CSV table of C-alpha atoms in Angstrom, one decimal:
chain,number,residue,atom,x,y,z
A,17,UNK,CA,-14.6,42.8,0.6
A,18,UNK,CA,-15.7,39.2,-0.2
A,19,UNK,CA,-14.5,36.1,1.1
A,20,UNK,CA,-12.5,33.5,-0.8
A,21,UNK,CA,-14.0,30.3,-1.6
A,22,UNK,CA,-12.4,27.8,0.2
A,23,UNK,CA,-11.8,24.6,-1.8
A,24,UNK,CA,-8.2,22.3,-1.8
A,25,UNK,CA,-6.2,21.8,-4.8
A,26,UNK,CA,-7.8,19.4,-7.2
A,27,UNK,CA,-6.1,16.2,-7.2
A,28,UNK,CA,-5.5,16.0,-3.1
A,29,UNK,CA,-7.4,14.1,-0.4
A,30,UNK,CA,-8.9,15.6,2.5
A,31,UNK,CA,-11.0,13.9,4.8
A,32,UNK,CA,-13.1,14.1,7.8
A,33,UNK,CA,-12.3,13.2,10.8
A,34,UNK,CA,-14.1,9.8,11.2
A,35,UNK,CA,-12.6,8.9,7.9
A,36,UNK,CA,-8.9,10.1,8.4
A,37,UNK,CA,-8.8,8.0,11.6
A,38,UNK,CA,-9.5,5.1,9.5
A,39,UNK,CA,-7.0,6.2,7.1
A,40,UNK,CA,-4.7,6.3,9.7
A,41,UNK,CA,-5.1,2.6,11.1
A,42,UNK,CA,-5.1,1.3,8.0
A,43,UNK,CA,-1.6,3.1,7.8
A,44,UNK,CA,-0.4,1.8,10.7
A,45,UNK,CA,-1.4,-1.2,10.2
A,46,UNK,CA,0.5,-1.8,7.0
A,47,UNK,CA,4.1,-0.3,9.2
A,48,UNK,CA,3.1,-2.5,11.8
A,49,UNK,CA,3.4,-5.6,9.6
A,50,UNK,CA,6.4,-4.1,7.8
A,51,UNK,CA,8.2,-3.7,11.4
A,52,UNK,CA,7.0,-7.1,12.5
A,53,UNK,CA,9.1,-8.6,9.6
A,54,UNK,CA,12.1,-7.1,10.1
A,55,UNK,CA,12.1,-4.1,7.6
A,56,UNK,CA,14.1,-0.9,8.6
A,57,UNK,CA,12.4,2.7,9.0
A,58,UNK,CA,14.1,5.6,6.9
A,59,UNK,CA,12.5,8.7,5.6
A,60,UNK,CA,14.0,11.3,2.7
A,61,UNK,CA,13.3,14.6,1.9
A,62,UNK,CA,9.9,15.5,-0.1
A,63,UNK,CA,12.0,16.8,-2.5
A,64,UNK,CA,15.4,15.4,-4.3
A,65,UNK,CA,17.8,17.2,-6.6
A,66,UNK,CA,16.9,17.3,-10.8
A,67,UNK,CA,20.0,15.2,-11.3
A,68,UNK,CA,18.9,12.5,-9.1
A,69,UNK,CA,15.3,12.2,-10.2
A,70,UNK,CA,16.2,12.4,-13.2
A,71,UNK,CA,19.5,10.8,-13.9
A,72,UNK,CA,17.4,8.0,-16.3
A,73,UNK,CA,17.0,10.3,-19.1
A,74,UNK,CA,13.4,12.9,-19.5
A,75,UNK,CA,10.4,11.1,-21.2
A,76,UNK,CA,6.9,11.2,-19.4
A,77,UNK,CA,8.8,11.7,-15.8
A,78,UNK,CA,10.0,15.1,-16.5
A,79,UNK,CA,6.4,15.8,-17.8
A,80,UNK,CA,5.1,14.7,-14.3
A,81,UNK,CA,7.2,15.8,-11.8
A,82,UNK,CA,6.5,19.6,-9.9
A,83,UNK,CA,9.5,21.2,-10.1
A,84,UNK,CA,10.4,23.9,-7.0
A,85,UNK,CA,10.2,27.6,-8.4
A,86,UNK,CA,13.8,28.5,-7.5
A,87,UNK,CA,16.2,30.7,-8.9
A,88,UNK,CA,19.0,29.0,-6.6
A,89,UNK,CA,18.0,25.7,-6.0
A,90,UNK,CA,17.7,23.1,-8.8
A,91,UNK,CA,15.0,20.8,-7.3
A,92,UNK,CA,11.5,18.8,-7.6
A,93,UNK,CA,9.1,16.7,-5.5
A,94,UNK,CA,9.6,13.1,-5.7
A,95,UNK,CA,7.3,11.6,-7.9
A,96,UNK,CA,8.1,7.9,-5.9
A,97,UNK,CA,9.9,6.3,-3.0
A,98,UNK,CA,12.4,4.0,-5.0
A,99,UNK,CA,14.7,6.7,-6.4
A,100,UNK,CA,15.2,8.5,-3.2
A,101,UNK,CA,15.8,4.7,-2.3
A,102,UNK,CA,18.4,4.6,-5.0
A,103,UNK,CA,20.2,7.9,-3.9
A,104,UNK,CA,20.1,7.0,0.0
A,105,UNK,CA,21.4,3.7,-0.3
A,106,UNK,CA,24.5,4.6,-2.6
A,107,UNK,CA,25.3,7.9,-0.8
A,108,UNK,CA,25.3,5.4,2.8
A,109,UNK,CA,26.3,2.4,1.1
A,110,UNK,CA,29.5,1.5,3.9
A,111,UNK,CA,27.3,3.0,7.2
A,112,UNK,CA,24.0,0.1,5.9
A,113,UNK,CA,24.0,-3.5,6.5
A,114,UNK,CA,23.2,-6.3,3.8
A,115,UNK,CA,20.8,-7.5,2.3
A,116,UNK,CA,19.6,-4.4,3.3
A,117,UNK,CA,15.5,-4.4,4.6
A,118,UNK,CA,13.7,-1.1,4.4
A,119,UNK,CA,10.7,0.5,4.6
A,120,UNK,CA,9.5,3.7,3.6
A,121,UNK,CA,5.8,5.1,4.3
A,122,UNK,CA,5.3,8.8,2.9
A,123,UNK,CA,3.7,11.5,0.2
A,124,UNK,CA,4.8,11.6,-3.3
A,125,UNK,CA,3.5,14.0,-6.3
A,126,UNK,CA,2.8,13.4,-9.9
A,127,UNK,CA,1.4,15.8,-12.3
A,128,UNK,CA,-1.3,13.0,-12.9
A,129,UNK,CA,-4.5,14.2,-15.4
A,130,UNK,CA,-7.5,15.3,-13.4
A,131,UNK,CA,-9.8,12.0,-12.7
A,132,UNK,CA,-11.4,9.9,-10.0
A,133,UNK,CA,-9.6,8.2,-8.1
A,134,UNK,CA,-6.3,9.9,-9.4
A,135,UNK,CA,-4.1,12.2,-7.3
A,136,UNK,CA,-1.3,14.3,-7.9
A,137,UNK,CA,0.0,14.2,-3.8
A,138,UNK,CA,-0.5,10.5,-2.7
A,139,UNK,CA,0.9,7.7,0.1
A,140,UNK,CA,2.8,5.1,-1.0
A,141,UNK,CA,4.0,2.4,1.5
A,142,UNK,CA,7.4,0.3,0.1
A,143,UNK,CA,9.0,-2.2,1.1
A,144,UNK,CA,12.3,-3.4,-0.4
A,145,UNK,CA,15.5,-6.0,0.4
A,146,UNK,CA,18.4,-4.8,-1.2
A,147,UNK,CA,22.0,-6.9,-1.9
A,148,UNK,CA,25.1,-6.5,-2.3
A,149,UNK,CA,26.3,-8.2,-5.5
A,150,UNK,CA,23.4,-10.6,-5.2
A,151,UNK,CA,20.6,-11.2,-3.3
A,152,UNK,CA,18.8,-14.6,-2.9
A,153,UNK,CA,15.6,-15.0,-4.9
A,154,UNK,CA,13.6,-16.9,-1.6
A,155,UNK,CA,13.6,-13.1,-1.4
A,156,UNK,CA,10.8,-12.8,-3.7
A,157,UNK,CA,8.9,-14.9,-1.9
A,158,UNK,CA,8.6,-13.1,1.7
A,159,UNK,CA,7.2,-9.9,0.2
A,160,UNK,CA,3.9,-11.7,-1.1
A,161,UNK,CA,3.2,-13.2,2.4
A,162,UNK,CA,3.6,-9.6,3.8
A,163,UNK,CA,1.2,-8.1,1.1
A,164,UNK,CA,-1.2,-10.9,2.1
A,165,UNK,CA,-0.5,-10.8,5.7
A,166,UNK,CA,-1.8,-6.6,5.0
A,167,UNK,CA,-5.1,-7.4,2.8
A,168,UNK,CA,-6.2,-10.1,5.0
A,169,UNK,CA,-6.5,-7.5,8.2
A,170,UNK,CA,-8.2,-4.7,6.5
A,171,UNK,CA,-10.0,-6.2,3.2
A,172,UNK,CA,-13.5,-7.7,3.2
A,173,UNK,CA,-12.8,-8.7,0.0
A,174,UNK,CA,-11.0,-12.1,-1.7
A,175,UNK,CA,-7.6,-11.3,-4.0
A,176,UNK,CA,-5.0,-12.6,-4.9
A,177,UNK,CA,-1.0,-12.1,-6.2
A,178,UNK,CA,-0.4,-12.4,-9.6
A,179,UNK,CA,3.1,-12.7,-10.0
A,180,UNK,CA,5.5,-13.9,-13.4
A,181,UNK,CA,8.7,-13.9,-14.0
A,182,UNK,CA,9.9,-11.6,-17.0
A,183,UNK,CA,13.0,-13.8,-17.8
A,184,UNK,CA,10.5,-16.1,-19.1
A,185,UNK,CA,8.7,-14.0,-21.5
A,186,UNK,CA,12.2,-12.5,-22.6
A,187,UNK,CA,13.7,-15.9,-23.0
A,188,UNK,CA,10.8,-16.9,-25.3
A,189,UNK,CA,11.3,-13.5,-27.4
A,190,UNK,CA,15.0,-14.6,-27.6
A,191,UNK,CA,13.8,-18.2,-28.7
A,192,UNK,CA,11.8,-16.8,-31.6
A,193,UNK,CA,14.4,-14.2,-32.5
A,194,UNK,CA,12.1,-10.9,-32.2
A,195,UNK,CA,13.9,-8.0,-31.9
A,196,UNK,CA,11.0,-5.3,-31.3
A,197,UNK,CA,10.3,-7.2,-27.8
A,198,UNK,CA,10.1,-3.8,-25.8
A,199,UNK,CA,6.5,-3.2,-28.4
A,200,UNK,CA,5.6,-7.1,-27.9
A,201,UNK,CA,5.7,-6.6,-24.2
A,202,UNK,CA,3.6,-3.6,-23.8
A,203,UNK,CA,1.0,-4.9,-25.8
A,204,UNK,CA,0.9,-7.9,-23.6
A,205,UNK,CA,0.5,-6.0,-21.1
A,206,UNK,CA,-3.0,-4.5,-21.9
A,207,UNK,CA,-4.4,-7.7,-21.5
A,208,UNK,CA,-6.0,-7.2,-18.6
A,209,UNK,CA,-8.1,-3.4,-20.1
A,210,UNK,CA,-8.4,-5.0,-23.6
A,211,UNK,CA,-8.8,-8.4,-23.8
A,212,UNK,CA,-7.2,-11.5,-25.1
A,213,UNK,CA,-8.7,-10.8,-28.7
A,214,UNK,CA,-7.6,-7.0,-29.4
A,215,UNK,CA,-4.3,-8.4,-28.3
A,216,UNK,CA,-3.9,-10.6,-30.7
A,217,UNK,CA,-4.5,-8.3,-33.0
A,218,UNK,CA,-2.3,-5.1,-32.4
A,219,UNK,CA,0.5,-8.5,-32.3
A,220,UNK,CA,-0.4,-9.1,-35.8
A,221,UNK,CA,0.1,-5.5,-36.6
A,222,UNK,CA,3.7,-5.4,-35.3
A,223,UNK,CA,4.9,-7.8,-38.4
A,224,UNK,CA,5.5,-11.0,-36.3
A,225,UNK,CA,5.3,-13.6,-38.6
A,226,UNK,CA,2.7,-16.0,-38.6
A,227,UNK,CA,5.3,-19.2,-36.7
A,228,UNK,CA,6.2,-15.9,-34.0
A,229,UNK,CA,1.9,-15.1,-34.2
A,230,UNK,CA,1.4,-18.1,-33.1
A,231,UNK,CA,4.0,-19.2,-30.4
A,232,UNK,CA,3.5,-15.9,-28.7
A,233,UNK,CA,0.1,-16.2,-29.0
A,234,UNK,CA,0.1,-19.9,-27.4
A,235,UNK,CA,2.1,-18.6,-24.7
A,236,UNK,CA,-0.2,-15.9,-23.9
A,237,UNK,CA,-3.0,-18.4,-23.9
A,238,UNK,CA,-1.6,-20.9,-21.0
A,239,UNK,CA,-3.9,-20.9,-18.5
A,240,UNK,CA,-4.9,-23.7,-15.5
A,241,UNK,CA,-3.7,-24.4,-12.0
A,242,UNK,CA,-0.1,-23.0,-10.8
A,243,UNK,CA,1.2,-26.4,-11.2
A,244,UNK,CA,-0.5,-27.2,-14.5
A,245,UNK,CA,1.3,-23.4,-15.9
A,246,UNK,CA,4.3,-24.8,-14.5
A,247,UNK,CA,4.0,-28.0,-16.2
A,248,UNK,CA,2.3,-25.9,-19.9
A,249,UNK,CA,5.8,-23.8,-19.5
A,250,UNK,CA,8.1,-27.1,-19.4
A,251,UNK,CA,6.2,-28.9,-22.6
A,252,UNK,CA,6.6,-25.7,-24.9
A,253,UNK,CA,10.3,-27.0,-25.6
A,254,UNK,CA,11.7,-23.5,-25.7
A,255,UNK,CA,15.7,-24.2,-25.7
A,256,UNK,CA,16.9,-20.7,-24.3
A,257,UNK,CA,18.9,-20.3,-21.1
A,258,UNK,CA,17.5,-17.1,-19.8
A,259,UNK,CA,13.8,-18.8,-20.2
A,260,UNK,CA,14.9,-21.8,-18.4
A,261,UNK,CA,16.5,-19.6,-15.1
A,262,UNK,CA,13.4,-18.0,-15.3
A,263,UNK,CA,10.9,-20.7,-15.3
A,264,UNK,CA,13.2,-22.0,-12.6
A,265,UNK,CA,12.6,-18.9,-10.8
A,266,UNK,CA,8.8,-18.8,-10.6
A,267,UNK,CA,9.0,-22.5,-9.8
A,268,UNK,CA,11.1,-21.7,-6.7
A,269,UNK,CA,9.1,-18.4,-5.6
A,270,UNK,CA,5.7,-19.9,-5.9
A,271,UNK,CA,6.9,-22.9,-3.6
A,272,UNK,CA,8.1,-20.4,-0.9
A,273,UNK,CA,5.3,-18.4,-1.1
A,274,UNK,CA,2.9,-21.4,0.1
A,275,UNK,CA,5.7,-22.2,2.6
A,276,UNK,CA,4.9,-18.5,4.1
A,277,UNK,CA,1.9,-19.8,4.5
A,278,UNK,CA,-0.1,-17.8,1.8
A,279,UNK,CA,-3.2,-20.3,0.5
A,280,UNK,CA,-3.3,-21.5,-2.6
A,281,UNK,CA,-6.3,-19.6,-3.5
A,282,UNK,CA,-4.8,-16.5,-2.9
A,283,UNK,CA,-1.7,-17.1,-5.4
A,284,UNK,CA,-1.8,-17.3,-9.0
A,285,UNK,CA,1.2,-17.4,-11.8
A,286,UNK,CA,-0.3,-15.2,-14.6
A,287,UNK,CA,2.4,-15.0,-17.9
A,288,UNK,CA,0.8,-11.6,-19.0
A,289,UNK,CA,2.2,-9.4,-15.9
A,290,UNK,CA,4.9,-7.3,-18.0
A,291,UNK,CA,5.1,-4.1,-16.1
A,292,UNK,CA,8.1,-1.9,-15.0
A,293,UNK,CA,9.7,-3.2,-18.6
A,294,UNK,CA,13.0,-0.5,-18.2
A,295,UNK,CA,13.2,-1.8,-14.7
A,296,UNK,CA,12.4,-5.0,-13.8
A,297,UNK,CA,14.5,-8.1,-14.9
A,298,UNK,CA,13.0,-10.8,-12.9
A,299,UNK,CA,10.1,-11.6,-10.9
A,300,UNK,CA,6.7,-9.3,-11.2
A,301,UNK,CA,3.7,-8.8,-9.0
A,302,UNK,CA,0.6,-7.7,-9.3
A,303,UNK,CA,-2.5,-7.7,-6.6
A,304,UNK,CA,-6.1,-8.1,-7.7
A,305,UNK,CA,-9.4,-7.9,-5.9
A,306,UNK,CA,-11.2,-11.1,-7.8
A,307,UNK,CA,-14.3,-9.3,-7.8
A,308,UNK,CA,-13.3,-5.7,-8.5
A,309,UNK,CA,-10.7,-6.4,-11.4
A,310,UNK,CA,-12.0,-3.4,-13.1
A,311,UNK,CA,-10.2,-1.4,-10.1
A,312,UNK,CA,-6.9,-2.6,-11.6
A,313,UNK,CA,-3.7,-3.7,-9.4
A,314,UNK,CA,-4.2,-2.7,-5.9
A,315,UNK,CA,-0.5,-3.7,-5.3
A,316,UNK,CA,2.3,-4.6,-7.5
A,317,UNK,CA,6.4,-4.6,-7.4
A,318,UNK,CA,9.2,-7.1,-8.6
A,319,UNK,CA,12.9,-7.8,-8.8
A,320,UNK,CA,15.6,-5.2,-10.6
A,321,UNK,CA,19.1,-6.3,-11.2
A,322,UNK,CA,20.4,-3.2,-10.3
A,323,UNK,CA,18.9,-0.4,-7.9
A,324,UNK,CA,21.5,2.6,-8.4
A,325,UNK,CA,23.5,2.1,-11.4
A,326,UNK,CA,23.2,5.9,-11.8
A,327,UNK,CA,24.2,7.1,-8.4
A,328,UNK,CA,27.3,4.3,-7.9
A,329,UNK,CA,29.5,1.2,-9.1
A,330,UNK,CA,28.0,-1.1,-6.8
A,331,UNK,CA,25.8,-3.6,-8.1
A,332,UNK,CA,22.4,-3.6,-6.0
A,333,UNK,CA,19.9,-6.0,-7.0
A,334,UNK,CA,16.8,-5.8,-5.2
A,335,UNK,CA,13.5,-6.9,-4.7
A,336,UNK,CA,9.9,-4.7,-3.3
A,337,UNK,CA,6.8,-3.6,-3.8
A,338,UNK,CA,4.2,-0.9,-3.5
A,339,UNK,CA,1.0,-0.6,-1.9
A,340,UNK,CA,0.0,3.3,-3.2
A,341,UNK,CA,-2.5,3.6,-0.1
A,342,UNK,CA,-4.0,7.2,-0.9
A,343,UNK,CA,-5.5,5.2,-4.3
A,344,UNK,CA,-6.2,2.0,-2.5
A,345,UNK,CA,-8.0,3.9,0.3
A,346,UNK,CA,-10.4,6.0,-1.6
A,347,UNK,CA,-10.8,2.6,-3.5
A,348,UNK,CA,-11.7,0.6,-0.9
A,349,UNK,CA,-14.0,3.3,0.6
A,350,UNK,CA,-15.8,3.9,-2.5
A,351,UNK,CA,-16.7,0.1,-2.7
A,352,UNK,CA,-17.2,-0.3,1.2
A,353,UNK,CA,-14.6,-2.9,1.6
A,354,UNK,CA,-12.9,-2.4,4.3
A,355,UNK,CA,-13.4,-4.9,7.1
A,356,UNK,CA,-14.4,-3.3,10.6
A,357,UNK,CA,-11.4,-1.3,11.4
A,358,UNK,CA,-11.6,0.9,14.5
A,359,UNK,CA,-13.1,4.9,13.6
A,360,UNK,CA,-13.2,6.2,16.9
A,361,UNK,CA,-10.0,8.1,18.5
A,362,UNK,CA,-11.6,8.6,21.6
A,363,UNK,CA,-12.9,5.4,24.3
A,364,UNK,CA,-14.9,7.7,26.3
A,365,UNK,CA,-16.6,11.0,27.3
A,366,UNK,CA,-16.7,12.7,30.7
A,367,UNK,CA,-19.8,14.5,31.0
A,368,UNK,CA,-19.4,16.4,34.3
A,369,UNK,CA,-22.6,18.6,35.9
A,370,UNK,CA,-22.7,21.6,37.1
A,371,UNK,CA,-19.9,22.4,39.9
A,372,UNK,CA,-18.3,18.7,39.4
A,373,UNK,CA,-15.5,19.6,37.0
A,374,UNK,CA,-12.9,19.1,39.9
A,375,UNK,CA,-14.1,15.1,40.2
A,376,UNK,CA,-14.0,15.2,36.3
A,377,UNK,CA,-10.8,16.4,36.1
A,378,UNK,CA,-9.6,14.1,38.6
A,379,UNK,CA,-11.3,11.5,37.0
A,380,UNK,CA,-9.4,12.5,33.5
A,381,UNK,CA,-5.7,12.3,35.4
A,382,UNK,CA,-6.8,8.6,36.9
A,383,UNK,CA,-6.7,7.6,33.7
A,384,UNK,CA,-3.4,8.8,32.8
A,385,UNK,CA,-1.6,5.3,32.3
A,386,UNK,CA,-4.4,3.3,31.6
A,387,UNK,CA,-4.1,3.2,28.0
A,388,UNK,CA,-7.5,5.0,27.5
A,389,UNK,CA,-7.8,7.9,25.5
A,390,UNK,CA,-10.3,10.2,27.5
A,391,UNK,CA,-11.7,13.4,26.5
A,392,UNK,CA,-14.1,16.0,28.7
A,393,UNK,CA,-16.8,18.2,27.6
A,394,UNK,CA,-16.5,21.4,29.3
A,395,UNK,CA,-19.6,23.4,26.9
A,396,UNK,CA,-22.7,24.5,28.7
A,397,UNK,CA,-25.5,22.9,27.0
A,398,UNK,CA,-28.4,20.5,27.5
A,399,UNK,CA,-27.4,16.6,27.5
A,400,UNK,CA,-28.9,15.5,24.5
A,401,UNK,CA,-26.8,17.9,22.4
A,402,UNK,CA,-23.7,16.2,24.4
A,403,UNK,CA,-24.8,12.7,23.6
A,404,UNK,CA,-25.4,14.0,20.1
A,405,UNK,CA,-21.2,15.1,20.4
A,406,UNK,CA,-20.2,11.3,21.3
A,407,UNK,CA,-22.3,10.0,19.1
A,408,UNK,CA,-21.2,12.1,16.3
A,409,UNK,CA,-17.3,11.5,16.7
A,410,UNK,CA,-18.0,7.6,17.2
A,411,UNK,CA,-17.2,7.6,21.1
A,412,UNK,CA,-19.0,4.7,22.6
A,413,UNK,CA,-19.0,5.6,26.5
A,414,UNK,CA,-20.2,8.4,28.1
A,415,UNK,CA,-19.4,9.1,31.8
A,416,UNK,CA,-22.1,11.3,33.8
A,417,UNK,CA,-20.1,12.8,36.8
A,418,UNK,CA,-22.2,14.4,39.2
A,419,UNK,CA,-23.3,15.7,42.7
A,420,UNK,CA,-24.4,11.9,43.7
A,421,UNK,CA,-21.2,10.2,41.9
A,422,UNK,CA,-19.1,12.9,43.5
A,423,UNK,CA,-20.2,12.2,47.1
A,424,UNK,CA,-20.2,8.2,46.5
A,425,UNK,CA,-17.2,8.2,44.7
A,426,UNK,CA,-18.2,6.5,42.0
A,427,UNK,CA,-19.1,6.9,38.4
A,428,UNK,CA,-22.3,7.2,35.7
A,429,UNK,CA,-21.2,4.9,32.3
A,430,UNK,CA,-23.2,5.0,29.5
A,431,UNK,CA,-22.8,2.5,26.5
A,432,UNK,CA,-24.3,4.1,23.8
A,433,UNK,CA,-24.7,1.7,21.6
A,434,UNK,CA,-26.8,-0.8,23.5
A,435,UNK,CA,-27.8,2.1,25.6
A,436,UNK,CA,-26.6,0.1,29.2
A,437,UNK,CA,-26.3,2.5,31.7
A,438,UNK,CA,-24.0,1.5,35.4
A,439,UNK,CA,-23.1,3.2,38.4
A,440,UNK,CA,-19.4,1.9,39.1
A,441,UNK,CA,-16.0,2.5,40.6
A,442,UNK,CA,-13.4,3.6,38.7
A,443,UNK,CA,-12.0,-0.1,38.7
A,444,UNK,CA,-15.4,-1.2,36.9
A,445,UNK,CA,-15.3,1.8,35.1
A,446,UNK,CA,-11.6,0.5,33.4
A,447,UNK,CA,-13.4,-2.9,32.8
A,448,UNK,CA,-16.6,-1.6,30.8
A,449,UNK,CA,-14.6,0.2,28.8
C-alpha cells in the first residue's frame, strides 16, 4: 500500500517554525497595541448561521462563503469579523457598554480564486467603536494613530493613511445631479490599478455629459498638500449640504489625527478612496507602503451609519478598520520588510554531559520564575550536532553543564553568536542572558 502525499489545502498558510514565531509576535503585537488603547477582547464562533451572514441579500458573498455540509444545521464559515460583530452586538446590546470598543483577532474563509498571496482561511485583526444613536467623529481619528502606532513597530518600510471622506464625493454627485453615482464611484475607485487616464475614459463611457466630464474629472485631479486639498475642496463652490458636512469632516479628522501625534508625512487626504460603497457613509482609509504601492492597501476601514440594521432597531454607527495579517504577513515576508522582530522562542540551551542531568535539571527548575524560557537537550550525540540544534531553532545561549561545573557549582555559557564563552554562577548566568 502506498503512502499519501502529504500536501495542505491550496489556499492556506503553513509555516515553519522560525517563521510562525514571527508570525506570532507580529500578532501580539498588533493585540498589544489594541489592549493598550482601551479596545475590549471578544471572540465568535468560526461559523454563523445563513440568515445572519447573509441577511444583506446573495451576490458575490454567497458565491464565497463555505457552507457546513449539514442535513440539520443551516450554517457557513464567516467570510469576516464585522458581521459576527453586527450579530453580537444586537443579540447583547443591554449587557455592552457605549460607545462600545472592541477588538477581535481570528481566522476567516473566503472561497477566494487560487493566486499568490490570496488565501481562502486568513487572520484578520479589527478594531471598531461602536455608538449608540451617534458616535463622535474625533472617533475617526484615534484608529489611524493605532494603525500607525502598529506599522511603525514591525515595518522597515515608510507608508502612509490615505483616508477621504465619502460624503464629499456623494455631495458632489448630488451637486451635478448624476443619478448612476454607484457606477461613477467604482470607476473612481480603480484609480490606483488603472491610472488617472483609463479613468477618465470608462467616465466618458457612462454618458456624463461633458459640464459632469469635467467637474468630476477636476475633482479627481486635486492634488497637493493636506491643507492645500483642503483649501482646492473649499474653492470648487459646490453648494450641497451633505458635501459641506463632509468636507467638514475630513477637516476635523485630519486635525486629530496629527494631534495623536501621527507625522505629517505619514498622513495624506486622497479624494479617490471609494471603497465599501454599500457600507460606508463617511470617512474611508486606506494604508499604503510608498514604495510598494503595487502591493495595494495593506490596511483599510471607515465609518458606517449603521452596524446591524438587519439584526435590530437600534441605530449603531460605527467606526474600524482591518489589518488582514495572513496577507500582510506573507507580504511583508516576501519583500523582507519586517523590522528585526524576535524569531527565537527559546533564550537558552542546557547542554548537560554525561551523568550531570540531575544539575541540569536542577538548573532548568532555578529558572522557573525568571522569565526565561529554557529548554534541555537530553539526545546522545556529539556537541557539534547540539550546537548545530541551537543554532538551527535561533537560540543564542548554550549552557555546558558538566562534571567541573557540577562540583563548582557553577555554569558553562556560550553566546553563539559572538562565540563568548564564561564560566558563571547562576546569578551571572541570569545577567548574560
Amino acid at each position: 500500500m502506498g503512502f499519501i502525499k502529504p500536501s495542505n489545502v491550496v489556499g492556506t498558510m503553513e509555516l515553519l517554525p522560525n517563521e510562525q514565531i514571527l508570525f506570532d509576535n507580529v500578532k501580539n503585537i498588533i493585540e498589544d497595541t489594541f489592549k493598550k488603547r482601551g479596545f475590549l477582547p471578544i471572540d465568535t464562533p468560526v461559523f454563523e448561521k445563513n440568515e445572519i451572514l447573509l441577511a444583506k441579500g446573495g451576490g458575490e458573498t454567497t458565491k464565497q462563503i463555505f457552507k457546513i455540509d449539514s442535513e440539520s444545521k443551516d450554517i457557513s464559515l464567516r467570510f469576516d469579523l464585522t458581521v459576527p460583530l453586527a450579530r453580537y452586538v444586537a443579540q447583547y446590546f443591554s449587557d455592552l457598554n457605549f460607545p462600545f470598543r472592541r477588538y477581535h483577532i481570528g481566522k476567516v474563509y473566503r472561497g477566494e480564486r487560487n493566486q499568490k498571496g490570496r488565501y481562502k482561511e486568513f487572520y484578520q485583526c479589527d478594531i471598531d467603536v461602536i455608538g449608540n444613536g451617534k458616535l463622535d467623529i474625533k472617533n475617526d481619528a484615534e484608529l489611524p494613530y493605532i494603525i500607525y502606532e502598529i506599522f511603525s513597530k514591525i515595518i522597515n518600510e515608510k507608508f502612509a493613511i490615505n483616508f477621504s471622506n465619502l460624503k464629499i464625493i456623494n455631495g458632489l454627485f448630488e451637486n451635478l445631479g448624476v443619478d448612476n453615482k454607484t457606477d461613477m464611484l467604482r470607476i473612481i475607485d480603480k484609480i490606483e490599478k488603472i491610472g488617472f487616464e483609463k479613468v477618465v475614459e470608462e467616465l466618458k463611457n457612462t454618458g456624463l455629459n461633458d459640464n459632469n466630464l469635467e467637474k468630476i474629472t477636476e475633482f479627481i485631479k486635486i492634488s497637493g498638500s493636506n491643507e492645500e486639498i483642503i483649501e482646492k475642496l473649499n474653492s470648487l463652490g459646490i453648494k450641497n449640504a451633505l458635501f459641506d458636512k463632509g468636507v467638514e469632516e475630513l477637516k476635523e479628522v485630519y486635525n486629530c489625527m496629527k494631534l495623536f501625534g501621527i507625522p505629517e508625512d505619514c498622513i495624506k487626504i486622497n479624494l479617490t478612496i471609494t471603497r465599501g460603497l454599500d457600507y460606508y457613509t463617511g470617512t474611508v482609509y486606506e494604508t499604503f507602503l510608498e514604495n510598494y504601492r503595487q502591493l495595494g492597501s495593506v490596511c483599510s476601514g471607515g465609518r458606517y451609519d449603521d452596524l446591524a440594521s438587519n439584526y435590530t432597531s437600534q441605530i449603531l454607527p460605527g467606526v474600524g478598520i482591518s489589518i488582514g495579517l495572513t496577507r500582510l504577513f506573507y507580504q511583508l515576508l516576501d519583500k523582507n520588510l519586517f523590522k528585526e522582530i524576535k524569531t527565537n522562542s527559546i533564550d537558552a540551551l542546557i547542554i548537560p554531559m554525561e551523568n550531570c542531568y540531575d544539575y541540569a535539571i536542577k538548573l532548568l527548575n532555578k529558572f522557573e520564575n525568571s522569565g526565561k524560557i529554557i529548554q534541555i537537550y537530553f539526545e546522545d550525540a556529539k556537541m557539534k550536532k547540539k550546537i548545530s540544534y541551537a543554532d538551527k531553532l535561533n537560540i543564542p545561549y548554550i549552557i555546558i553543564v558538566g562534571e567541573d561545573e557540577k562540583a563548582n557549582n557553577t555554569y558553562t555559557v556560550k553566546d553563539l553568536k559572538t562565540g563568548e564563552q564564561s564560566t558563571v554562577d547562576f546569578e551571572g548566568l541570569i545577567k548574560l542572558i
